[in-house]
Amino acid sequence: MRSGISQHMRRIAVTGVALAALGGVGIATAGSASAATGKNGTLESGEFGLYYVTGSSGLVFDLFVSDTNFSGDVFPGTSISANDNTESYRNRDTLTWYVYTNASAGGSEGWLDPGYVGNASSTFKNTISSAYYYDAN
């Protein structure tokens, strides 16, 4: 695992802050968002995106935290499954992301360093079923 506990704790802390902020939505409706919001169809700084087509454009399945199984996930705003249905990536996070061809970090493993943008190789094109912001194996 890369930089182990500190990266994991950062994700937990940011997720907790985001959940707490949701509780205050009725109190304050204006202001700017400072934390990334995964699975909203917009690839923000601090997220990893898997795209439906090559060229890292169009529909994006954006992750801020790990997802162990894409089988119940869809590209936001559509009914298109994200499971085994991505052709390119973009890593806007400061962490290396790991993708796997099976759920729960099974199958083939690949990794994408911070800043990486590109098309999936034949091993990963339309076969990714889970992704982690750390090496899950």
Coordinates of N, CA, C and O in Angstrom, one line a residue, residues 7-67:
Q7 N -3.1 8.2 3.7 CA -4.0 8.4 2.5 C -5.4 7.8 2.9 O -6.4 8.4 2.5
H8 N -5.4 6.7 3.5 CA -6.7 6.1 3.9 C -7.4 7.0 4.9 O -8.6 7.3 4.7
M9 N -6.7 7.6 5.8 CA -7.3 8.5 6.8 C -7.8 9.8 6.1 O -8.9 10.3 6.5
R10 N -7.1 10.3 5.1 CA -7.6 11.4 4.3 C -8.9 11.2 3.7 O -9.8 12.0 3.8
R11 N -9.1 10.0 3.1 CA -10.3 9.6 2.4 C -11.5 9.6 3.5 O -12.5 10.0 3.2
I12 N -11.2 9.0 4.6 CA -12.2 8.8 5.7 C -12.6 10.2 6.2 O -13.8 10.5 6.3
A13 N -11.6 11.1 6.4 CA -11.9 12.4 6.9 C -12.7 13.2 5.9 O -13.7 13.9 6.3
V14 N -12.3 13.2 4.7 CA -13.0 14.0 3.7 C -14.5 13.5 3.5 O -15.4 14.2 3.4
T15 N -14.6 12.1 3.5 CA -16.0 11.5 3.4 C -16.8 12.0 4.6 O -18.0 12.3 4.4
G16 N -16.3 12.0 5.8 CA -17.0 12.4 6.9 C -17.4 13.8 6.9 O -18.5 14.2 7.2
V17 N -16.5 14.7 6.4 CA -16.8 16.1 6.3 C -17.9 16.3 5.2 O -18.9 17.1 5.4
A18 N -17.9 15.6 4.1 CA -18.9 15.7 3.1 C -20.2 15.2 3.6 O -21.3 15.9 3.3
L19 N -20.3 14.2 4.4 CA -21.5 13.7 4.9 C -22.1 14.7 5.9 O -23.3 14.9 6.0
A20 N -21.2 15.3 6.8 CA -21.7 16.3 7.7 C -22.2 17.5 7.0 O -23.2 18.1 7.4
A21 N -21.6 17.9 5.9 CA -22.0 19.0 5.1 C -23.4 18.8 4.5 O -24.2 19.7 4.4
L22 N -23.7 17.6 4.1 CA -25.0 17.3 3.6 C -26.1 17.5 4.6 O -27.2 17.9 4.3
G23 N -25.8 17.3 5.9 CA -26.7 17.6 7.0 C -27.1 19.1 7.1 O -28.1 19.5 7.6
G24 N -26.2 19.9 6.6 CA -26.4 21.4 6.7 C -26.9 22.0 5.5 O -26.9 23.2 5.4
V25 N -27.3 21.2 4.5 CA -27.7 21.8 3.2 C -28.9 22.7 3.4 O -29.0 23.8 2.8
G26 N -29.9 22.4 4.3 CA -31.0 23.3 4.5 C -30.6 24.6 5.1 O -31.3 25.6 5.0
I27 N -29.6 24.7 5.9 CA -29.1 25.9 6.6 C -28.4 26.8 5.6 O -28.7 28.0 5.6
A28 N -27.5 26.3 4.8 CA -26.8 27.1 3.9 C -26.8 26.5 2.5 O -26.3 25.5 2.3
T29 N -27.5 27.2 1.6 CA -27.6 26.7 0.2 C -26.6 27.3 -0.7 O -26.5 26.8 -1.8
A30 N -25.9 28.3 -0.4 CA -25.0 29.0 -1.2 C -23.6 28.6 -0.8 O -23.3 28.3 0.3
G31 N -22.6 28.8 -1.7 CA -21.2 28.6 -1.3 C -20.5 27.7 -2.4 O -21.2 27.1 -3.2
S32 N -19.2 27.6 -2.3 CA -18.5 26.8 -3.2 C -18.2 25.4 -2.6 O -17.9 25.3 -1.4
A33 N -18.2 24.4 -3.4 CA -17.8 23.1 -3.0 C -16.3 23.0 -3.0 O -15.6 23.4 -4.0
S34 N -15.7 22.5 -1.9 CA -14.2 22.3 -1.9 C -13.8 20.9 -2.0 O -12.6 20.6 -2.2
A35 N -14.7 20.0 -1.8 CA -14.4 18.6 -1.8 C -15.0 17.9 -3.1 O -16.0 18.3 -3.5
A36 N -14.3 17.0 -3.6 CA -14.7 16.2 -4.8 C -16.0 15.4 -4.4 O -16.1 15.0 -3.2
T37 N -16.9 15.2 -5.3 CA -18.1 14.4 -5.1 C -18.1 13.3 -6.1 O -18.5 13.6 -7.3
G38 N -17.7 12.1 -5.7 CA -17.7 11.0 -6.7 C -19.1 10.6 -7.2 O -20.1 10.9 -6.6
K39 N -19.0 9.9 -8.3 CA -20.2 9.4 -9.0 C -21.3 10.4 -9.3 O -22.5 10.1 -9.3
N40 N -20.8 11.6 -9.7 CA -21.8 12.6 -10.1 C -21.7 13.0 -11.6 O -22.4 13.9 -12.1
G41 N -20.8 12.3 -12.3 CA -20.6 12.5 -13.7 C -19.7 13.6 -14.1 O -19.6 14.0 -15.3
T42 N -19.1 14.2 -13.1 CA -18.1 15.3 -13.4 C -16.8 14.9 -12.7 O -16.7 14.7 -11.5
L43 N -15.7 14.9 -13.5 CA -14.4 14.5 -13.0 C -13.8 15.7 -12.4 O -13.3 16.6 -13.1
E44 N -13.7 15.7 -11.1 CA -13.1 16.9 -10.3 C -11.7 16.5 -9.9 O -11.3 15.4 -9.8
S45 N -11.0 17.6 -9.5 CA -9.7 17.4 -8.9 C -9.8 16.5 -7.7 O -10.7 16.6 -6.9
G46 N -8.9 15.5 -7.6 CA -8.9 14.5 -6.5 C -9.7 13.3 -6.8 O -9.9 12.4 -5.9
E47 N -10.1 13.1 -8.0 CA -10.9 11.9 -8.4 C -10.2 11.2 -9.6 O -9.4 11.7 -10.2
F48 N -10.7 9.9 -9.7 CA -10.3 9.1 -10.8 C -11.5 8.8 -11.7 O -12.6 8.5 -11.2
G49 N -11.3 9.0 -13.0 CA -12.5 8.8 -13.9 C -12.3 7.7 -14.9 O -11.2 7.5 -15.5
L50 N -13.3 6.9 -15.1 CA -13.3 5.8 -16.1 C -14.4 6.3 -17.1 O -15.5 6.6 -16.8
Y51 N -14.0 6.3 -18.4 CA -14.8 6.8 -19.5 C -15.4 5.7 -20.3 O -14.8 4.7 -20.5
Y52 N -16.7 6.0 -20.7 CA -17.4 5.0 -21.5 C -16.7 4.8 -22.9 O -16.8 3.7 -23.5
V53 N -16.1 5.8 -23.5 CA -15.5 5.7 -24.8 C -14.0 6.0 -24.7 O -13.5 6.6 -23.7
T54 N -13.3 5.7 -25.8 CA -11.9 6.1 -25.8 C -11.7 7.6 -25.9 O -12.6 8.3 -26.2
G55 N -10.5 8.1 -25.6 CA -10.2 9.5 -25.7 C -10.6 10.3 -24.4 O -10.5 11.5 -24.4
S56 N -11.0 9.6 -23.3 CA -11.3 10.3 -22.1 C -12.2 11.4 -22.2 O -12.0 12.5 -21.8
S57 N -13.3 11.2 -22.9 CA -14.3 12.2 -23.1 C -15.7 11.6 -23.0 O -15.8 10.4 -23.1
G58 N -16.7 12.4 -22.9 CA -18.1 11.9 -22.8 C -18.5 11.4 -21.4 O -18.0 12.0 -20.4
L59 N -19.3 10.4 -21.4 CA -19.7 9.8 -20.1 C -18.6 9.4 -19.2 O -17.7 8.7 -19.7
V60 N -18.6 9.8 -17.9 CA -17.5 9.4 -17.0 C -18.1 8.9 -15.7 O -19.1 9.4 -15.2
F61 N -17.5 7.8 -15.2 CA -17.8 7.2 -14.0 C -16.7 7.7 -13.0 O -15.6 7.2 -13.1
D62 N -17.0 8.7 -12.2 CA -15.9 9.3 -11.4 C -15.9 8.8 -10.0 O -17.0 8.7 -9.4
L63 N -14.7 8.5 -9.5 CA -14.6 7.9 -8.2 C -13.7 8.8 -7.3 O -12.6 9.2 -7.7
F64 N -14.1 9.0 -6.1 CA -13.3 9.7 -5.1 C -12.8 8.6 -4.1 O -11.7 8.8 -3.5
V65 N -13.6 7.6 -3.8 CA -13.2 6.5 -2.9 C -13.3 5.2 -3.7 O -13.9 5.2 -4.8
S66 N -12.7 4.2 -3.2 CA -12.6 2.9 -3.9 C -14.0 2.3 -4.1 O -14.9 2.6 -3.3
D67 N -14.2 1.5 -5.1 CA -15.4 0.9 -5.4 C -15.1 -0.6 -5.7 O -14.4 -0.9 -6.6

